[in-house]
CSV table of C-alpha atoms and ligand atoms in Angstrom, one decimal:
chain,number,residue,atom,x,y,z
A,28,MET,CA,-13.0,70.0,-194.2
A,29,ALA,CA,-9.8,68.4,-192.2
A,30,GLU,CA,-12.2,66.8,-189.7
A,31,GLN,CA,-14.4,65.2,-192.2
A,32,ALA,CA,-11.4,64.0,-194.0
A,33,GLY,CA,-10.0,62.5,-190.8
A,34,VAL,CA,-6.6,64.3,-191.0
A,35,SER,CA,-4.9,67.6,-190.0
A,36,LEU,CA,-4.9,70.9,-191.7
A,37,GLY,CA,-1.6,70.6,-192.4
A,38,THR,CA,-2.4,67.5,-194.5
A,39,VAL,CA,-5.1,69.2,-196.4
A,40,SER,CA,-2.6,72.0,-197.2
A,41,ASN,CA,0.0,69.7,-198.4
A,42,VAL,CA,-2.7,67.7,-200.7
A,43,LEU,CA,-3.6,71.2,-202.1
A,44,ASN,CA,0.1,72.6,-202.3
A,45,ARG,CA,2.4,69.8,-202.3
A,46,PRO,CA,0.5,66.6,-203.4
A,47,ASP,CA,3.7,64.6,-203.6
A,48,THR,CA,4.1,64.5,-200.0
A,49,VAL,CA,0.7,62.7,-199.4
A,50,SER,CA,0.1,59.1,-199.9
A,51,ASP,CA,-2.4,58.3,-202.6
A,52,ASN,CA,-5.0,57.1,-200.2
A,53,THR,CA,-4.7,60.4,-197.8
A,54,ARG,CA,-5.0,62.3,-201.0
A,55,LEU,CA,-7.9,60.5,-202.3
A,56,ARG,CA,-9.6,60.9,-199.1
A,57,VAL,CA,-9.3,64.7,-198.7
A,58,LEU,CA,-9.7,65.2,-202.4
A,59,THR,CA,-13.3,63.5,-202.3
A,60,VAL,CA,-14.2,65.8,-199.2
A,61,ILE,CA,-13.3,68.8,-201.1
A,62,GLU,CA,-15.3,68.0,-204.2
A,63,ARG,CA,-18.2,67.2,-201.8
A,64,LEU,CA,-17.7,70.4,-200.1
A,65,GLY,CA,-17.4,72.4,-203.3
A,66,TYR,CA,-14.3,74.2,-202.0
A,67,VAL,CA,-12.3,76.6,-204.2
A,68,ARG,CA,-8.7,77.4,-203.1
A,69,GLN,CA,-8.4,81.2,-202.7
A,70,GLU,CA,-5.4,81.6,-205.0
A,71,SER,CA,-4.8,85.4,-204.2
A,72,ALA,CA,-4.8,84.7,-200.2
A,73,ARG,CA,-2.6,81.7,-200.7
A,74,GLN,CA,-0.3,83.7,-203.0
A,75,LEU,CA,-0.2,86.5,-200.5
A,76,ARG,CA,0.7,84.4,-197.6
A,77,ALA,CA,3.3,82.6,-199.7
A,78,GLY,CA,4.6,86.3,-200.7
A,79,ARG,CA,4.7,85.3,-204.0
A,80,SER,CA,1.9,86.7,-206.7
A,81,ARG,CA,1.8,84.7,-210.0
A,82,ILE,CA,0.3,88.0,-211.5
A,83,ILE,CA,2.3,90.9,-213.5
A,84,ALA,CA,1.0,94.2,-213.9
A,85,LEU,CA,1.8,95.9,-217.1
A,86,LEU,CA,0.8,99.5,-217.4
A,87,VAL,CA,0.8,101.3,-221.1
A,88,LEU,CA,0.3,104.4,-222.0
A,89,ASP,CA,-2.5,103.6,-224.8
A,90,MET,CA,-4.2,100.3,-224.7
A,91,ALA,CA,-5.9,101.0,-228.1
A,92,ASN,CA,-2.6,101.7,-229.9
A,93,PRO,CA,-1.4,98.4,-231.7
A,94,PHE,CA,2.2,98.8,-230.6
A,95,PHE,CA,1.2,98.2,-226.8
A,96,VAL,CA,-1.0,95.2,-227.9
A,97,GLU,CA,2.2,93.8,-229.4
A,98,MET,CA,4.4,94.6,-226.3
A,99,ALA,CA,1.7,92.9,-224.2
A,100,ARG,CA,1.8,89.9,-226.3
A,101,GLY,CA,5.6,89.7,-226.0
A,102,ALA,CA,5.2,90.2,-222.2
A,103,GLN,CA,2.3,87.5,-221.9
A,104,GLN,CA,4.5,84.9,-223.8
A,105,ALA,CA,7.5,85.2,-221.2
A,106,ALA,CA,5.3,85.1,-218.4
A,107,ARG,CA,3.2,82.1,-219.6
A,108,ALA,CA,6.2,80.3,-220.0
A,109,ALA,CA,7.0,80.9,-216.7
A,110,GLY,CA,3.5,79.8,-215.4
A,111,LEU,CA,2.5,83.3,-214.6
A,112,ALA,CA,0.0,85.8,-216.4
A,113,VAL,CA,0.0,89.7,-217.1
A,114,MET,CA,-2.7,91.9,-216.3
A,115,VAL,CA,-2.7,95.0,-218.5
A,116,CYS,CA,-4.0,98.5,-217.6
A,117,ASN,CA,-3.9,101.8,-219.3
A,118,SER,CA,-2.5,104.9,-218.0
A,119,ALA,CA,-3.8,107.1,-220.8
A,120,ALA,CA,-0.7,109.0,-220.7
A,121,ASP,CA,-2.1,110.7,-217.6
A,122,PRO,CA,0.3,110.5,-214.6
A,123,ALA,CA,-2.8,110.6,-212.2
A,124,GLU,CA,-4.0,107.6,-213.6
A,125,GLU,CA,-0.6,106.1,-213.6
A,126,ALA,CA,-0.2,106.7,-209.8
A,127,ASP,CA,-3.7,105.2,-209.0
A,128,TYR,CA,-2.8,102.0,-210.8
A,129,LEU,CA,0.8,101.9,-209.3
A,130,ALA,CA,-1.0,102.2,-205.7
A,131,MET,CA,-3.3,99.1,-206.5
A,132,PHE,CA,-0.6,97.0,-207.9
A,133,ALA,CA,1.2,97.7,-204.5
A,134,GLU,CA,-2.2,96.9,-202.6
A,135,GLN,CA,-2.7,93.6,-204.4
A,136,GLN,CA,1.1,92.8,-203.9
A,137,VAL,CA,1.5,92.0,-207.5
A,138,ARG,CA,4.7,89.9,-208.6
A,139,GLY,CA,6.1,93.0,-210.3
A,140,VAL,CA,5.2,96.1,-212.6
A,141,LEU,CA,6.1,96.4,-216.3
A,142,VAL,CA,5.4,100.2,-217.0
A,143,THR,CA,5.8,102.6,-219.8
A,144,PRO,CA,6.0,105.9,-217.6
A,145,THR,CA,3.9,108.7,-218.4
A,146,ASP,CA,6.5,111.2,-218.1
A,147,GLY,CA,10.4,111.2,-218.7
A,148,ALA,CA,11.2,110.7,-215.0
A,149,GLY,CA,9.1,108.1,-213.9
A,150,GLY,CA,8.1,109.9,-210.7
A,151,ASN,CA,5.4,107.9,-209.9
A,152,LEU,CA,7.5,104.9,-209.3
A,153,GLN,CA,9.3,105.7,-206.6
A,154,ALA,CA,6.4,105.0,-204.0
A,155,ILE,CA,5.8,101.6,-205.6
A,156,ARG,CA,9.6,100.7,-205.3
A,157,ARG,CA,9.4,101.9,-201.7
A,158,ARG,CA,6.7,99.1,-201.1
A,159,GLY,CA,9.1,96.5,-202.3
A,160,ILE,CA,7.3,96.0,-205.9
A,161,PRO,CA,10.1,95.5,-208.5
A,162,CYS,CA,9.5,97.3,-211.6
A,163,VAL,CA,11.0,97.3,-215.0
A,164,PHE,CA,10.7,100.3,-217.6
A,165,ALA,CA,9.2,99.0,-221.0
A,166,ASP,CA,9.7,101.4,-223.8
A,167,ARG,CA,11.8,103.9,-221.9
A,168,ALA,CA,15.3,103.8,-221.0
A,169,GLN,CA,16.0,104.3,-217.2
A,170,PRO,CA,19.1,106.2,-216.9
A,171,SER,CA,19.8,105.2,-213.2
A,172,ALA,CA,20.9,101.6,-212.0
A,173,GLU,CA,17.6,101.7,-210.1
A,174,ALA,CA,15.8,99.4,-212.5
A,175,CYS,CA,15.9,97.3,-215.2
A,176,SER,CA,14.8,99.0,-218.7
A,177,VAL,CA,14.1,97.9,-222.2
A,178,SER,CA,13.5,100.4,-225.0
A,179,VAL,CA,14.7,101.5,-228.5
A,180,ASP,CA,16.8,104.2,-229.4
A,181,ASP,CA,14.4,106.6,-230.4
A,182,VAL,CA,16.8,109.8,-231.3
A,183,ALA,CA,18.4,107.1,-233.8
A,184,GLY,CA,14.9,106.6,-235.2
A,185,GLY,CA,14.3,110.2,-235.7
A,186,GLN,CA,17.5,110.2,-237.4
A,187,LEU,CA,16.6,107.3,-239.7
A,188,ALA,CA,13.0,108.9,-240.7
A,189,VAL,CA,14.5,112.4,-241.6
A,190,ARG,CA,17.6,110.9,-243.3
A,191,HIS,CA,15.4,109.2,-245.4
A,192,LEU,CA,13.1,112.1,-246.3
A,193,LEU,CA,16.5,114.3,-247.2
A,194,ALA,CA,17.8,111.5,-249.2
A,195,GLU,CA,14.5,111.6,-251.1
A,196,GLY,CA,15.3,115.3,-251.8
A,197,HIS,CA,13.0,116.7,-249.4
A,198,ARG,CA,14.4,120.2,-247.6
A,199,ARG,CA,11.5,121.5,-246.1
A,200,VAL,CA,10.0,118.8,-243.3
A,201,VAL,CA,7.3,118.9,-240.7
A,202,TYR,CA,7.8,117.2,-237.5
A,203,LEU,CA,4.2,116.1,-236.1
A,204,SER,CA,5.0,115.5,-232.5
A,205,GLY,CA,3.2,113.5,-229.8
A,206,PRO,CA,2.3,115.2,-226.3
A,207,ALA,CA,5.5,116.9,-225.5
A,208,HIS,CA,5.9,115.5,-221.9
A,209,LEU,CA,6.6,112.0,-223.2
A,210,ALA,CA,10.2,111.2,-223.9
A,211,GLN,CA,9.3,109.7,-227.0
A,212,SER,CA,8.1,112.8,-228.6
A,213,ARG,CA,11.3,114.6,-227.5
A,214,ASP,CA,13.6,111.9,-228.4
A,215,ARG,CA,12.1,111.2,-231.9
A,216,HIS,CA,12.3,115.5,-232.4
A,217,ALA,CA,16.1,115.2,-231.3
A,218,GLY,CA,16.8,112.4,-234.2
A,219,ALA,CA,15.0,114.7,-236.7
A,220,LEU,CA,17.2,117.9,-235.7
A,221,THR,CA,20.4,115.6,-235.7
A,222,ALA,CA,19.6,114.5,-239.2
A,223,PHE,CA,19.4,118.0,-240.7
A,224,ALA,CA,22.5,119.0,-238.7
A,225,GLU,CA,24.5,116.2,-240.0
A,226,ALA,CA,23.4,117.3,-243.6
A,227,GLY,CA,24.5,120.8,-242.9
A,228,LEU,CA,20.9,121.9,-243.2
A,229,SER,CA,19.5,124.6,-241.0
A,230,HIS,CA,17.1,123.4,-238.1
A,231,ASP,CA,14.7,125.9,-239.3
A,232,ARG,CA,13.7,123.7,-242.1
A,233,LEU,CA,12.1,121.4,-239.8
A,234,THR,CA,8.6,122.7,-238.6
A,235,VAL,CA,7.1,121.0,-235.4
A,236,ILE,CA,3.4,120.5,-234.7
A,237,ALA,CA,2.6,119.0,-231.4
A,238,ALA,CA,-0.4,116.8,-231.5
A,239,ALA,CA,-2.4,116.4,-228.6
A,240,ARG,CA,-2.5,112.7,-228.6
A,241,PHE,CA,-0.5,110.1,-230.4
A,242,ASP,CA,-3.8,108.8,-232.0
A,243,VAL,CA,-5.5,108.8,-235.3
A,244,THR,CA,-8.0,111.7,-234.7
A,245,ALA,CA,-5.1,114.0,-233.4
A,246,GLY,CA,-3.4,113.1,-236.6
A,247,ARG,CA,-6.4,114.3,-238.7
A,248,ASP,CA,-6.4,117.5,-236.7
A,249,ALA,CA,-2.6,118.3,-237.0
A,250,ALA,CA,-3.2,117.7,-240.8
A,251,ALA,CA,-5.4,120.8,-240.8
A,252,LEU,CA,-2.6,122.8,-239.5
A,253,LEU,CA,-0.1,121.2,-241.9
A,254,LEU,CA,-2.2,122.1,-244.8
A,255,GLY,CA,-2.5,125.8,-243.5
A,256,LEU,CA,1.2,126.1,-243.4
A,257,ALA,CA,2.5,129.3,-245.6
A,258,ASP,CA,5.0,127.9,-248.2
A,259,ARG,CA,4.1,124.2,-247.3
A,260,PRO,CA,6.7,121.7,-246.4
A,261,THR,CA,6.8,118.5,-248.9
A,262,ALA,CA,7.0,115.9,-246.2
A,263,VAL,CA,5.9,114.8,-242.7
A,264,PHE,CA,7.7,112.8,-239.8
A,265,CYS,CA,4.9,111.7,-237.7
A,266,ALA,CA,6.1,110.5,-234.1
A,267,ASN,CA,4.0,107.4,-234.6
A,268,ASP,CA,1.9,105.5,-237.0
A,269,LEU,CA,-1.3,106.4,-235.6
A,270,LEU,CA,-0.7,110.0,-236.1
A,271,ALA,CA,0.7,109.1,-239.6
A,272,LEU,CA,-2.6,107.3,-240.7
A,273,GLY,CA,-4.7,110.3,-239.6
A,274,VAL,CA,-2.6,112.6,-241.6
A,275,LEU,CA,-2.9,110.4,-244.5
A,276,GLN,CA,-6.5,110.3,-244.3
A,277,ALA,CA,-6.9,113.8,-243.9
A,278,LEU,CA,-4.5,114.6,-246.8
A,279,TYR,CA,-6.6,112.1,-248.9
A,280,ALA,CA,-10.0,114.0,-247.9
A,281,ALA,CA,-8.1,117.4,-248.8
A,282,GLY,CA,-7.2,116.0,-252.5
A,283,VAL,CA,-3.4,116.3,-251.5
A,284,ARG,CA,-1.5,113.5,-253.4
A,285,VAL,CA,0.7,111.3,-251.2
A,286,PRO,CA,3.8,111.3,-251.6
A,287,GLU,CA,3.8,113.3,-255.1
A,288,GLU,CA,2.7,116.5,-252.9
A,289,MET,CA,3.2,115.3,-249.4
A,290,ALA,CA,5.7,112.4,-248.3
A,291,ILE,CA,4.6,110.8,-245.0
A,292,VAL,CA,6.7,108.9,-242.9
A,293,GLY,CA,5.4,106.9,-239.4
A,294,TYR,CA,7.1,105.4,-236.5
A,295,ASP,CA,6.4,101.9,-234.8
A,296,ASP,CA,5.6,99.9,-238.2
A,297,ILE,CA,2.2,98.6,-236.8
A,298,ASP,CA,0.3,96.0,-239.0
A,299,PHE,CA,-1.8,98.7,-240.1
A,300,ALA,CA,1.1,100.7,-241.6
A,301,SER,CA,1.7,98.3,-244.2
A,302,ALA,CA,-2.1,97.9,-244.9
A,303,ALA,CA,-2.7,101.6,-245.4
A,304,ALA,CA,-4.6,102.9,-248.8
A,305,VAL,CA,-0.9,104.1,-249.3
A,306,PRO,CA,1.6,101.8,-247.6
A,307,LEU,CA,3.2,103.8,-244.7
A,308,THR,CA,7.1,104.2,-244.5
A,309,SER,CA,7.7,103.8,-241.0
A,310,VAL,CA,10.3,103.4,-238.3
A,311,ARG,CA,10.0,99.7,-237.0
A,312,GLN,CA,10.4,98.9,-233.3
A,313,PRO,CA,10.5,95.3,-232.0
A,314,ALA,CA,7.3,95.9,-230.0
A,315,GLN,CA,6.9,92.1,-229.0
A,316,ARG,CA,10.7,91.8,-228.1
A,317,ILE,CA,10.3,94.6,-225.8
A,318,GLY,CA,7.3,93.2,-224.1
A,319,ARG,CA,9.1,89.6,-223.8
A,320,THR,CA,12.3,90.9,-222.6
A,321,ALA,CA,11.1,93.3,-220.1
A,322,ALA,CA,8.7,90.4,-218.7
A,323,GLU,CA,11.6,88.1,-218.7
A,324,LEU,CA,13.9,90.8,-216.7
A,325,LEU,CA,11.2,91.1,-213.9
A,326,ILE,CA,10.6,87.4,-213.6
A,327,ALA,CA,14.4,86.9,-213.2
A,328,GLU,CA,14.5,89.7,-210.6
A,329,THR,CA,11.5,88.2,-208.6
A,330,GLY,CA,12.7,84.5,-209.2
A,331,GLU,CA,14.7,82.2,-207.4
A,332,ALA,CA,18.1,84.3,-208.4
A,333,ALA,CA,16.6,87.5,-207.3
A,334,ALA,CA,19.4,87.6,-204.7
A,335,THR,CA,22.1,87.9,-207.3
A,336,HIS,CA,20.0,90.2,-209.9
A,337,GLU,CA,21.8,93.0,-211.5
A,338,HIS,CA,19.8,95.6,-213.1
A,339,GLN,CA,20.2,95.8,-217.0
A,340,ARG,CA,19.6,98.5,-219.3
A,341,ILE,CA,18.8,97.1,-222.9
A,342,VAL,CA,18.5,99.3,-225.9
A,343,TYR,CA,17.2,97.9,-229.1
A,344,GLN,CA,18.0,99.9,-232.4
A,345,PRO,CA,15.1,100.9,-234.8
A,346,GLU,CA,14.8,99.9,-238.5
A,347,LEU,CA,13.6,102.2,-241.4
A,348,VAL,CA,10.8,100.2,-243.6
A,349,VAL,CA,10.3,102.1,-246.6
A,350,ARG,CA,6.9,102.0,-248.5
A,351,ALA,CA,5.1,104.1,-251.1
A,352,SER,CA,3.9,107.1,-248.6
A,353,SER,CA,7.5,108.3,-249.1
A,354,LEU,CA,9.2,107.4,-252.3
A,355,THR,CA,9.0,110.0,-255.0
A,356,THR,CA,10.4,109.5,-258.3
A,357,HIS,CA,12.6,112.7,-257.9
A,358,GLY,CA,13.4,115.0,-254.9
A,359,ARG,CA,12.2,118.6,-254.4
A,360,ARG,CA,14.0,121.6,-253.4
B,426,RIB,O1,2.6,105.9,-227.0
B,426,RIB,C1,3.1,106.8,-227.9
B,426,RIB,C2,4.3,106.0,-228.7
B,426,RIB,O2,5.2,105.7,-227.8
B,426,RIB,C3,3.9,104.8,-229.3
B,426,RIB,O3,3.5,105.0,-230.5
B,426,RIB,C4,5.1,104.0,-229.5
B,426,RIB,O4,6.1,104.7,-230.6
B,426,RIB,C5,5.5,104.3,-228.2
B,426,RIB,O5,7.1,104.3,-228.0
């Protein structure tokens, strides 16, 4: 190509990467040859040579969960503003799948990784950090100063949910947890217990049912256990909205009135929560803001100011959004 344009390889590279350093006449001559040869720049090869990918990897627990869709949307907004793009992958909350994706990200030399870890420790992340790939924890606090993290105070979220149910007069509540290996399940449970303790009520008034997954089907399956409880509680706090929507659907099918016979509170406040047949009370997380902030931190850590970057641990506060699924005209004992 350079020979056909009568210039050096360096001039061709300048036309492609630093066009402002080349005269109009030379640039036109090289571009004419490029078009005639149908040359397409290998961006990934160029990036690898430059040591600077324009791809951020986002690894979420469940791509089917609207919470993570909103989180990805926020990350995309920040990436686009910086001329970058986000590649979204799904770990399905499986540590083995998480490890495979993290190894692939390292091989591809992505600019950095945003990840909601599949377990509390984020154990798989040590390997990718050793390969020099910056990671930011999204939707999980990172206790050490090893990485940036953006999360929501899930203990406070569990407290908000159960304080509300206690204020509505409920004294026996089910906590429908997600998989126990996820910190989200544990922290929301801890918040529920704290709400009972601060009301001077015994923890044995909180019955725990652990769902197999954080999805609608697991919510429907768990509702069968809930309905089978002796001396059935009058309210259920679900660890996320997908579980809550599954419970709502199963209770409707069983002829159990919500909230009159069973009040329901969810978590995330996804769009479907307000659109449910009985609008769902939910603990709102700022999903888009989590994704946007996490991406901004990663872009800062890998940008011009990387040398002076200091890791940040950002924790947002949840907000209770009360709707029909938990509002009773009077409490129950
Ligand atoms: O993935 C399970 C849950 O964890 C989501 O619904 C959201 O609450 C996240 O924090």
